[in-house]
Amino acid sequence: MLSQPLWAYERGVLWAMDLDGEPPAAARPRAPAIFAEAAPETSGALATAMGLTDPSEIQRRFAAGSRCFVARIGDAFAAYGWVSQGEERIGELERSLRMRPGEAYIWDCVTLEPFRRQGIYSALLVYMVATLRREGLHRLWIGASQQNRPSLKGFANAGFQPVVTILYVRLLGLSYSWLVGVANAPPALVADARQALASDRSPHGVVGQAHTSGSLHDG
């Protein structure tokens, strides 16, 4: 079993979309992509697309109830994204996002290198949003590092809005999380984000929640 690193540091942004409002406009990629939900039978091909030599992790995700949506160009996977409900671990923050009924979390989204900068990622997100809206969900969460500009641009293009910025630091047995509401984010949505992330506290950790809007900065 791999030991936990002695330290961890992450600066991220959690975004959301309430599905009760107007749906995002259809996104048209600059490539002939076809969008669909992947079946568990595609675990082997998905593992290859994700750079895994063993499909067991993909099979574990499907068995746990997670779903995968993909964009294909011809016979190749061009992009993929996972969706979970209830609870899902956010590895970078070393904690879980615990969702209410009717909410879902989109995670582990990647556009493969040959297909980037063609608008496929935004179009895949819009397809996922439309599918989950038809199924009756009312809110989606998604997040990324503040340095991951392509993902953040994709979130915005698909109609998501930033809710909280997150600074997570762990050194040895002490961890600290700082959640700050993004300017112009609805206060109720900020409170829901804090609640969803604050439910997985370590007895040895410290959780800080700033009560003023703003952004995290270096230093």
PDB file of C-alpha atoms in Angstrom:
ATOM      1  CA  MET A   1       0.000   0.000   0.000  1.00  0.00           C
ATOM      2  CA  LEU A   2       1.371   3.406  -0.970  1.00  0.00           C
ATOM      3  CA  SER A   3       2.138   5.711   1.936  1.00  0.00           C
ATOM      4  CA  GLN A   4       0.619   9.193   2.039  1.00  0.00           C
ATOM      5  CA  PRO A   5       2.991  11.992   0.983  1.00  0.00           C
ATOM      6  CA  LEU A   6       4.324  14.053   3.873  1.00  0.00           C
ATOM      7  CA  TRP A   7       2.775  17.223   2.471  1.00  0.00           C
ATOM      8  CA  ALA A   8       0.111  18.391   0.031  1.00  0.00           C
ATOM      9  CA  TYR A   9      -0.831  21.756  -1.477  1.00  0.00           C
ATOM     10  CA  GLU A  10      -3.685  22.639  -3.822  1.00  0.00           C
ATOM     11  CA  ARG A  11      -5.356  25.854  -4.998  1.00  0.00           C
ATOM     12  CA  GLY A  12      -8.630  25.150  -6.736  1.00  0.00           C
ATOM     13  CA  VAL A  13     -12.019  26.527  -7.719  1.00  0.00           C
ATOM     14  CA  LEU A  14     -15.375  24.781  -7.281  1.00  0.00           C
ATOM     15  CA  TRP A  15     -18.003  25.730  -9.860  1.00  0.00           C
ATOM     16  CA  ALA A  16     -21.725  24.944 -10.002  1.00  0.00           C
ATOM     17  CA  MET A  17     -24.742  25.035 -12.272  1.00  0.00           C
ATOM     18  CA  ASP A  18     -28.356  25.055 -11.104  1.00  0.00           C
ATOM     19  CA  LEU A  19     -30.389  23.173 -13.681  1.00  0.00           C
ATOM     20  CA  ASP A  20     -33.682  24.886 -12.862  1.00  0.00           C
ATOM     21  CA  GLY A  21     -32.764  27.888 -15.009  1.00  0.00           C
ATOM     22  CA  GLU A  22     -32.200  28.281 -18.723  1.00  0.00           C
ATOM     23  CA  PRO A  23     -30.110  25.499 -20.294  1.00  0.00           C
ATOM     24  CA  PRO A  24     -26.756  26.449 -21.816  1.00  0.00           C
ATOM     25  CA  ALA A  25     -26.660  27.007 -25.549  1.00  0.00           C
ATOM     26  CA  ALA A  26     -25.612  24.020 -27.595  1.00  0.00           C
ATOM     27  CA  ALA A  27     -21.853  23.996 -28.137  1.00  0.00           C
ATOM     28  CA  ARG A  28     -20.599  23.096 -31.579  1.00  0.00           C
ATOM     29  CA  PRO A  29     -17.098  21.599 -31.590  1.00  0.00           C
ATOM     30  CA  ARG A  30     -14.792  22.250 -34.501  1.00  0.00           C
ATOM     31  CA  ALA A  31     -14.527  18.500 -35.094  1.00  0.00           C
ATOM     32  CA  PRO A  32     -17.116  15.830 -36.010  1.00  0.00           C
ATOM     33  CA  ALA A  33     -17.499  14.468 -32.475  1.00  0.00           C
ATOM     34  CA  ILE A  34     -20.279  12.127 -31.356  1.00  0.00           C
ATOM     35  CA  PHE A  35     -21.311  12.249 -27.685  1.00  0.00           C
ATOM     36  CA  ALA A  36     -22.695   9.363 -25.645  1.00  0.00           C
ATOM     37  CA  GLU A  37     -22.676   7.691 -22.257  1.00  0.00           C
ATOM     38  CA  ALA A  38     -20.126   4.875 -22.067  1.00  0.00           C
ATOM     39  CA  ALA A  39     -21.277   1.408 -21.036  1.00  0.00           C
ATOM     40  CA  PRO A  40     -19.363  -0.728 -18.518  1.00  0.00           C
ATOM     41  CA  GLU A  41     -18.524  -3.065 -21.403  1.00  0.00           C
ATOM     42  CA  THR A  42     -16.184  -0.389 -22.746  1.00  0.00           C
ATOM     43  CA  SER A  43     -13.983  -0.517 -19.610  1.00  0.00           C
ATOM     44  CA  GLY A  44     -11.022  -1.907 -21.529  1.00  0.00           C
ATOM     45  CA  ALA A  45     -11.123   0.766 -24.231  1.00  0.00           C
ATOM     46  CA  LEU A  46     -11.680   3.484 -21.635  1.00  0.00           C
ATOM     47  CA  ALA A  47      -8.697   2.277 -19.626  1.00  0.00           C
ATOM     48  CA  THR A  48      -6.517   2.497 -22.726  1.00  0.00           C
ATOM     49  CA  ALA A  49      -7.755   6.031 -23.471  1.00  0.00           C
ATOM     50  CA  MET A  50      -7.029   7.011 -19.859  1.00  0.00           C
ATOM     51  CA  GLY A  51      -3.515   5.607 -19.995  1.00  0.00           C
ATOM     52  CA  LEU A  52      -4.219   2.674 -17.668  1.00  0.00           C
ATOM     53  CA  THR A  53      -2.830  -0.784 -18.294  1.00  0.00           C
ATOM     54  CA  ASP A  54      -5.488  -2.476 -16.145  1.00  0.00           C
ATOM     55  CA  PRO A  55      -9.254  -1.803 -16.503  1.00  0.00           C
ATOM     56  CA  SER A  56      -9.932  -2.693 -12.847  1.00  0.00           C
ATOM     57  CA  GLU A  57     -10.104   0.970 -11.779  1.00  0.00           C
ATOM     58  CA  ILE A  58     -12.664   1.701 -14.504  1.00  0.00           C
ATOM     59  CA  GLN A  59     -14.667  -1.352 -13.476  1.00  0.00           C
ATOM     60  CA  ARG A  60     -14.526  -0.221  -9.842  1.00  0.00           C
ATOM     61  CA  ARG A  61     -15.922   3.192 -10.788  1.00  0.00           C
ATOM     62  CA  PHE A  62     -18.821   1.671 -12.707  1.00  0.00           C
ATOM     63  CA  ALA A  63     -19.521  -0.777  -9.879  1.00  0.00           C
ATOM     64  CA  ALA A  64     -19.631   2.135  -7.408  1.00  0.00           C
ATOM     65  CA  GLY A  65     -22.333   3.818  -9.492  1.00  0.00           C
ATOM     66  CA  SER A  66     -20.243   6.418 -11.304  1.00  0.00           C
ATOM     67  CA  ARG A  67     -21.009   7.112 -14.948  1.00  0.00           C
ATOM     68  CA  CYS A  68     -18.755   8.069 -17.835  1.00  0.00           C
ATOM     69  CA  PHE A  69     -19.620  10.260 -20.803  1.00  0.00           C
ATOM     70  CA  VAL A  70     -17.412  10.340 -23.876  1.00  0.00           C
ATOM     71  CA  ALA A  71     -16.810  12.161 -27.126  1.00  0.00           C
ATOM     72  CA  ARG A  72     -15.762  10.013 -30.062  1.00  0.00           C
ATOM     73  CA  ILE A  73     -14.241  10.952 -33.378  1.00  0.00           C
ATOM     74  CA  GLY A  74     -14.422   7.921 -35.597  1.00  0.00           C
ATOM     75  CA  ASP A  75     -13.475   4.919 -33.494  1.00  0.00           C
ATOM     76  CA  ALA A  76     -11.278   6.920 -31.105  1.00  0.00           C
ATOM     77  CA  PHE A  77     -12.125   8.426 -27.742  1.00  0.00           C
ATOM     78  CA  ALA A  78     -11.498  12.166 -28.011  1.00  0.00           C
ATOM     79  CA  ALA A  79     -12.602  13.171 -24.490  1.00  0.00           C
ATOM     80  CA  TYR A  80     -14.253  11.731 -21.405  1.00  0.00           C
ATOM     81  CA  GLY A  81     -15.761  12.876 -18.123  1.00  0.00           C
ATOM     82  CA  TRP A  82     -17.082  11.081 -15.039  1.00  0.00           C
ATOM     83  CA  VAL A  83     -20.187  11.820 -12.974  1.00  0.00           C
ATOM     84  CA  SER A  84     -20.994  10.717  -9.423  1.00  0.00           C
ATOM     85  CA  GLN A  85     -23.887  11.287  -7.044  1.00  0.00           C
ATOM     86  CA  GLY A  86     -24.052  11.033  -3.278  1.00  0.00           C
ATOM     87  CA  GLU A  87     -20.353  11.234  -2.459  1.00  0.00           C
ATOM     88  CA  GLU A  88     -17.093  11.337  -4.382  1.00  0.00           C
ATOM     89  CA  ARG A  89     -13.511  11.711  -3.259  1.00  0.00           C
ATOM     90  CA  ILE A  90     -11.603  14.781  -4.463  1.00  0.00           C
ATOM     91  CA  GLY A  91      -8.057  13.449  -4.503  1.00  0.00           C
ATOM     92  CA  GLU A  92      -6.327  16.830  -4.757  1.00  0.00           C
ATOM     93  CA  LEU A  93      -8.122  18.059  -1.617  1.00  0.00           C
ATOM     94  CA  GLU A  94      -7.851  14.707   0.194  1.00  0.00           C
ATOM     95  CA  ARG A  95     -11.512  14.924   1.178  1.00  0.00           C
ATOM     96  CA  SER A  96     -14.947  14.089  -0.170  1.00  0.00           C
ATOM     97  CA  LEU A  97     -17.667  16.169  -1.752  1.00  0.00           C
ATOM     98  CA  ARG A  98     -20.933  15.044  -0.192  1.00  0.00           C
ATOM     99  CA  MET A  99     -23.942  15.925  -2.293  1.00  0.00           C
ATOM    100  CA  ARG A 100     -27.614  16.247  -1.559  1.00  0.00           C
ATOM    101  CA  PRO A 101     -30.250  14.285  -3.490  1.00  0.00           C
ATOM    102  CA  GLY A 102     -30.627  15.747  -6.951  1.00  0.00           C
ATOM    103  CA  GLU A 103     -26.988  16.888  -7.153  1.00  0.00           C
ATOM    104  CA  ALA A 104     -24.074  15.395  -9.073  1.00  0.00           C
ATOM    105  CA  TYR A 105     -20.337  16.005  -9.351  1.00  0.00           C
ATOM    106  CA  ILE A 106     -18.503  15.984 -12.696  1.00  0.00           C
ATOM    107  CA  TRP A 107     -14.877  14.929 -12.339  1.00  0.00           C
ATOM    108  CA  ASP A 108     -11.813  13.446 -14.063  1.00  0.00           C
ATOM    109  CA  CYS A 109     -12.539  15.136 -17.395  1.00  0.00           C
ATOM    110  CA  VAL A 110      -9.836  14.969 -20.059  1.00  0.00           C
ATOM    111  CA  THR A 111      -9.531  15.794 -23.740  1.00  0.00           C
ATOM    112  CA  LEU A 112      -6.874  13.585 -25.317  1.00  0.00           C
ATOM    113  CA  GLU A 113      -3.897  15.423 -26.786  1.00  0.00           C
ATOM    114  CA  PRO A 114      -4.648  14.982 -30.535  1.00  0.00           C
ATOM    115  CA  PHE A 115      -8.150  16.458 -30.086  1.00  0.00           C
ATOM    116  CA  ARG A 116      -7.484  19.525 -27.927  1.00  0.00           C
ATOM    117  CA  ARG A 117      -8.277  23.148 -28.857  1.00  0.00           C
ATOM    118  CA  GLN A 118     -11.276  22.092 -30.964  1.00  0.00           C
ATOM    119  CA  GLY A 119     -14.076  22.921 -28.527  1.00  0.00           C
ATOM    120  CA  ILE A 120     -14.764  19.257 -27.742  1.00  0.00           C
ATOM    121  CA  TYR A 121     -14.515  19.606 -23.968  1.00  0.00           C
ATOM    122  CA  SER A 122     -17.106  22.396 -23.716  1.00  0.00           C
ATOM    123  CA  ALA A 123     -19.434  20.467 -26.033  1.00  0.00           C
ATOM    124  CA  LEU A 124     -19.058  17.303 -23.931  1.00  0.00           C
ATOM    125  CA  LEU A 125     -19.927  19.242 -20.775  1.00  0.00           C
ATOM    126  CA  VAL A 126     -23.030  20.719 -22.453  1.00  0.00           C
ATOM    127  CA  TYR A 127     -24.078  17.208 -23.502  1.00  0.00           C
ATOM    128  CA  MET A 128     -23.610  15.928 -19.945  1.00  0.00           C
ATOM    129  CA  VAL A 129     -25.583  18.865 -18.533  1.00  0.00           C
ATOM    130  CA  ALA A 130     -28.469  18.262 -20.958  1.00  0.00           C
ATOM    131  CA  THR A 131     -28.578  14.551 -20.135  1.00  0.00           C
ATOM    132  CA  LEU A 132     -28.556  15.067 -16.369  1.00  0.00           C
ATOM    133  CA  ARG A 133     -31.163  17.840 -16.645  1.00  0.00           C
ATOM    134  CA  ARG A 134     -33.529  15.478 -18.515  1.00  0.00           C
ATOM    135  CA  GLU A 135     -33.051  12.940 -15.730  1.00  0.00           C
ATOM    136  CA  GLY A 136     -34.344  15.438 -13.175  1.00  0.00           C
ATOM    137  CA  LEU A 137     -31.158  16.596 -11.444  1.00  0.00           C
ATOM    138  CA  HIS A 138     -31.205  20.182 -10.236  1.00  0.00           C
ATOM    139  CA  ARG A 139     -27.549  21.030  -9.523  1.00  0.00           C
ATOM    140  CA  LEU A 140     -24.107  20.066 -10.840  1.00  0.00           C
ATOM    141  CA  TRP A 141     -20.690  20.673  -9.287  1.00  0.00           C
ATOM    142  CA  ILE A 142     -17.332  20.672 -11.061  1.00  0.00           C
ATOM    143  CA  GLY A 143     -13.861  21.849 -10.051  1.00  0.00           C
ATOM    144  CA  ALA A 144     -10.280  22.331 -11.172  1.00  0.00           C
ATOM    145  CA  SER A 145      -6.978  23.822 -10.144  1.00  0.00           C
ATOM    146  CA  GLN A 146      -6.706  27.585 -10.563  1.00  0.00           C
ATOM    147  CA  GLN A 147      -3.781  26.953 -12.935  1.00  0.00           C
ATOM    148  CA  ASN A 148      -5.855  24.708 -15.221  1.00  0.00           C
ATOM    149  CA  ARG A 149      -6.938  27.479 -17.582  1.00  0.00           C
ATOM    150  CA  PRO A 150      -8.319  25.214 -20.353  1.00  0.00           C
ATOM    151  CA  SER A 151     -10.673  23.484 -17.891  1.00  0.00           C
ATOM    152  CA  LEU A 152     -11.825  26.755 -16.342  1.00  0.00           C
ATOM    153  CA  LYS A 153     -12.542  28.143 -19.814  1.00  0.00           C
ATOM    154  CA  GLY A 154     -14.501  24.983 -20.622  1.00  0.00           C
ATOM    155  CA  PHE A 155     -16.578  25.380 -17.443  1.00  0.00           C
ATOM    156  CA  ALA A 156     -17.470  28.961 -18.358  1.00  0.00           C
ATOM    157  CA  ASN A 157     -18.299  28.063 -21.962  1.00  0.00           C
ATOM    158  CA  ALA A 158     -20.650  25.314 -20.740  1.00  0.00           C
ATOM    159  CA  GLY A 159     -22.527  27.690 -18.418  1.00  0.00           C
ATOM    160  CA  PHE A 160     -21.046  26.897 -14.988  1.00  0.00           C
ATOM    161  CA  GLN A 161     -20.268  29.680 -12.512  1.00  0.00           C
ATOM    162  CA  PRO A 162     -17.414  29.809  -9.975  1.00  0.00           C
ATOM    163  CA  VAL A 163     -18.603  29.488  -6.377  1.00  0.00           C
ATOM    164  CA  VAL A 164     -15.671  29.104  -3.982  1.00  0.00           C
ATOM    165  CA  THR A 165     -11.899  29.161  -4.201  1.00  0.00           C
ATOM    166  CA  ILE A 166     -10.115  26.602  -2.077  1.00  0.00           C
ATOM    167  CA  LEU A 167      -6.658  26.551  -0.564  1.00  0.00           C
ATOM    168  CA  TYR A 168      -5.678  23.197   0.895  1.00  0.00           C
ATOM    169  CA  VAL A 169      -2.395  22.589   2.734  1.00  0.00           C
ATOM    170  CA  ARG A 170      -1.273  19.538   4.689  1.00  0.00           C
ATOM    171  CA  LEU A 171       2.055  19.073   6.422  1.00  0.00           C
ATOM    172  CA  LEU A 172       2.574  15.844   8.343  1.00  0.00           C
ATOM    173  CA  GLY A 173      -0.579  15.358  10.447  1.00  0.00           C
ATOM    174  CA  LEU A 174      -1.931  18.907  10.290  1.00  0.00           C
ATOM    175  CA  SER A 175      -4.188  20.062   7.464  1.00  0.00           C
ATOM    176  CA  TYR A 176      -5.793  23.394   6.719  1.00  0.00           C
ATOM    177  CA  SER A 177      -8.535  24.275   4.231  1.00  0.00           C
ATOM    178  CA  TRP A 178      -9.531  27.831   3.395  1.00  0.00           C
ATOM    179  CA  LEU A 179     -12.756  28.330   1.432  1.00  0.00           C
ATOM    180  CA  VAL A 180     -13.574  31.792   0.107  1.00  0.00           C
ATOM    181  CA  GLY A 181     -16.755  32.745  -1.707  1.00  0.00           C
ATOM    182  CA  VAL A 182     -16.161  34.075  -5.206  1.00  0.00           C
ATOM    183  CA  ALA A 183     -17.332  37.632  -5.808  1.00  0.00           C
ATOM    184  CA  ASN A 184     -20.902  37.743  -7.186  1.00  0.00           C
ATOM    185  CA  ALA A 185     -21.599  34.093  -6.312  1.00  0.00           C
ATOM    186  CA  PRO A 186     -25.023  33.743  -4.611  1.00  0.00           C
ATOM    187  CA  PRO A 187     -24.504  33.496  -0.816  1.00  0.00           C
ATOM    188  CA  ALA A 188     -26.807  30.472  -0.551  1.00  0.00           C
ATOM    189  CA  LEU A 189     -24.763  28.642  -3.194  1.00  0.00           C
ATOM    190  CA  VAL A 190     -21.519  29.509  -1.384  1.00  0.00           C
ATOM    191  CA  ALA A 191     -23.004  28.153   1.857  1.00  0.00           C
ATOM    192  CA  ASP A 192     -24.026  24.919   0.107  1.00  0.00           C
ATOM    193  CA  ALA A 193     -20.511  24.494  -1.309  1.00  0.00           C
ATOM    194  CA  ARG A 194     -18.960  24.979   2.127  1.00  0.00           C
ATOM    195  CA  GLN A 195     -21.362  22.478   3.637  1.00  0.00           C
ATOM    196  CA  ALA A 196     -20.637  19.887   0.958  1.00  0.00           C
ATOM    197  CA  LEU A 197     -16.866  20.211   1.466  1.00  0.00           C
ATOM    198  CA  ALA A 198     -16.876  20.669   5.247  1.00  0.00           C
ATOM    199  CA  SER A 199     -18.465  17.308   5.973  1.00  0.00           C
ATOM    200  CA  ASP A 200     -15.224  15.322   5.764  1.00  0.00           C
ATOM    201  CA  ARG A 201     -13.060  16.903   8.458  1.00  0.00           C
ATOM    202  CA  SER A 202     -10.145  15.082   9.980  1.00  0.00           C
ATOM    203  CA  PRO A 203     -10.019  15.203  13.796  1.00  0.00           C
ATOM    204  CA  HIS A 204      -6.443  16.453  13.437  1.00  0.00           C
ATOM    205  CA  GLY A 205      -7.169  19.015  10.723  1.00  0.00           C
ATOM    206  CA  VAL A 206      -8.162  22.644  10.800  1.00  0.00           C
ATOM    207  CA  VAL A 207     -10.822  24.060   8.510  1.00  0.00           C
ATOM    208  CA  GLY A 208     -10.949  27.789   7.892  1.00  0.00           C
ATOM    209  CA  GLN A 209     -13.856  29.512   6.183  1.00  0.00           C
ATOM    210  CA  ALA A 210     -13.486  33.155   5.273  1.00  0.00           C
ATOM    211  CA  HIS A 211     -16.802  34.993   5.333  1.00  0.00           C
ATOM    212  CA  THR A 212     -16.018  37.709   2.790  1.00  0.00           C
ATOM    213  CA  SER A 213     -16.016  37.337  -0.958  1.00  0.00           C
ATOM    214  CA  GLY A 214     -12.698  37.350  -2.724  1.00  0.00           C
ATOM    215  CA  SER A 215     -10.057  35.130  -4.242  1.00  0.00           C
ATOM    216  CA  LEU A 216      -7.067  33.238  -2.964  1.00  0.00           C
ATOM    217  CA  HIS A 217      -3.686  34.750  -3.710  1.00  0.00           C
ATOM    218  CA  ASP A 218      -0.131  33.507  -3.560  1.00  0.00           C
ATOM    219  CA  GLY A 219       1.785  34.361  -0.446  1.00  0.00           C
TER     220      GLY A 219
END
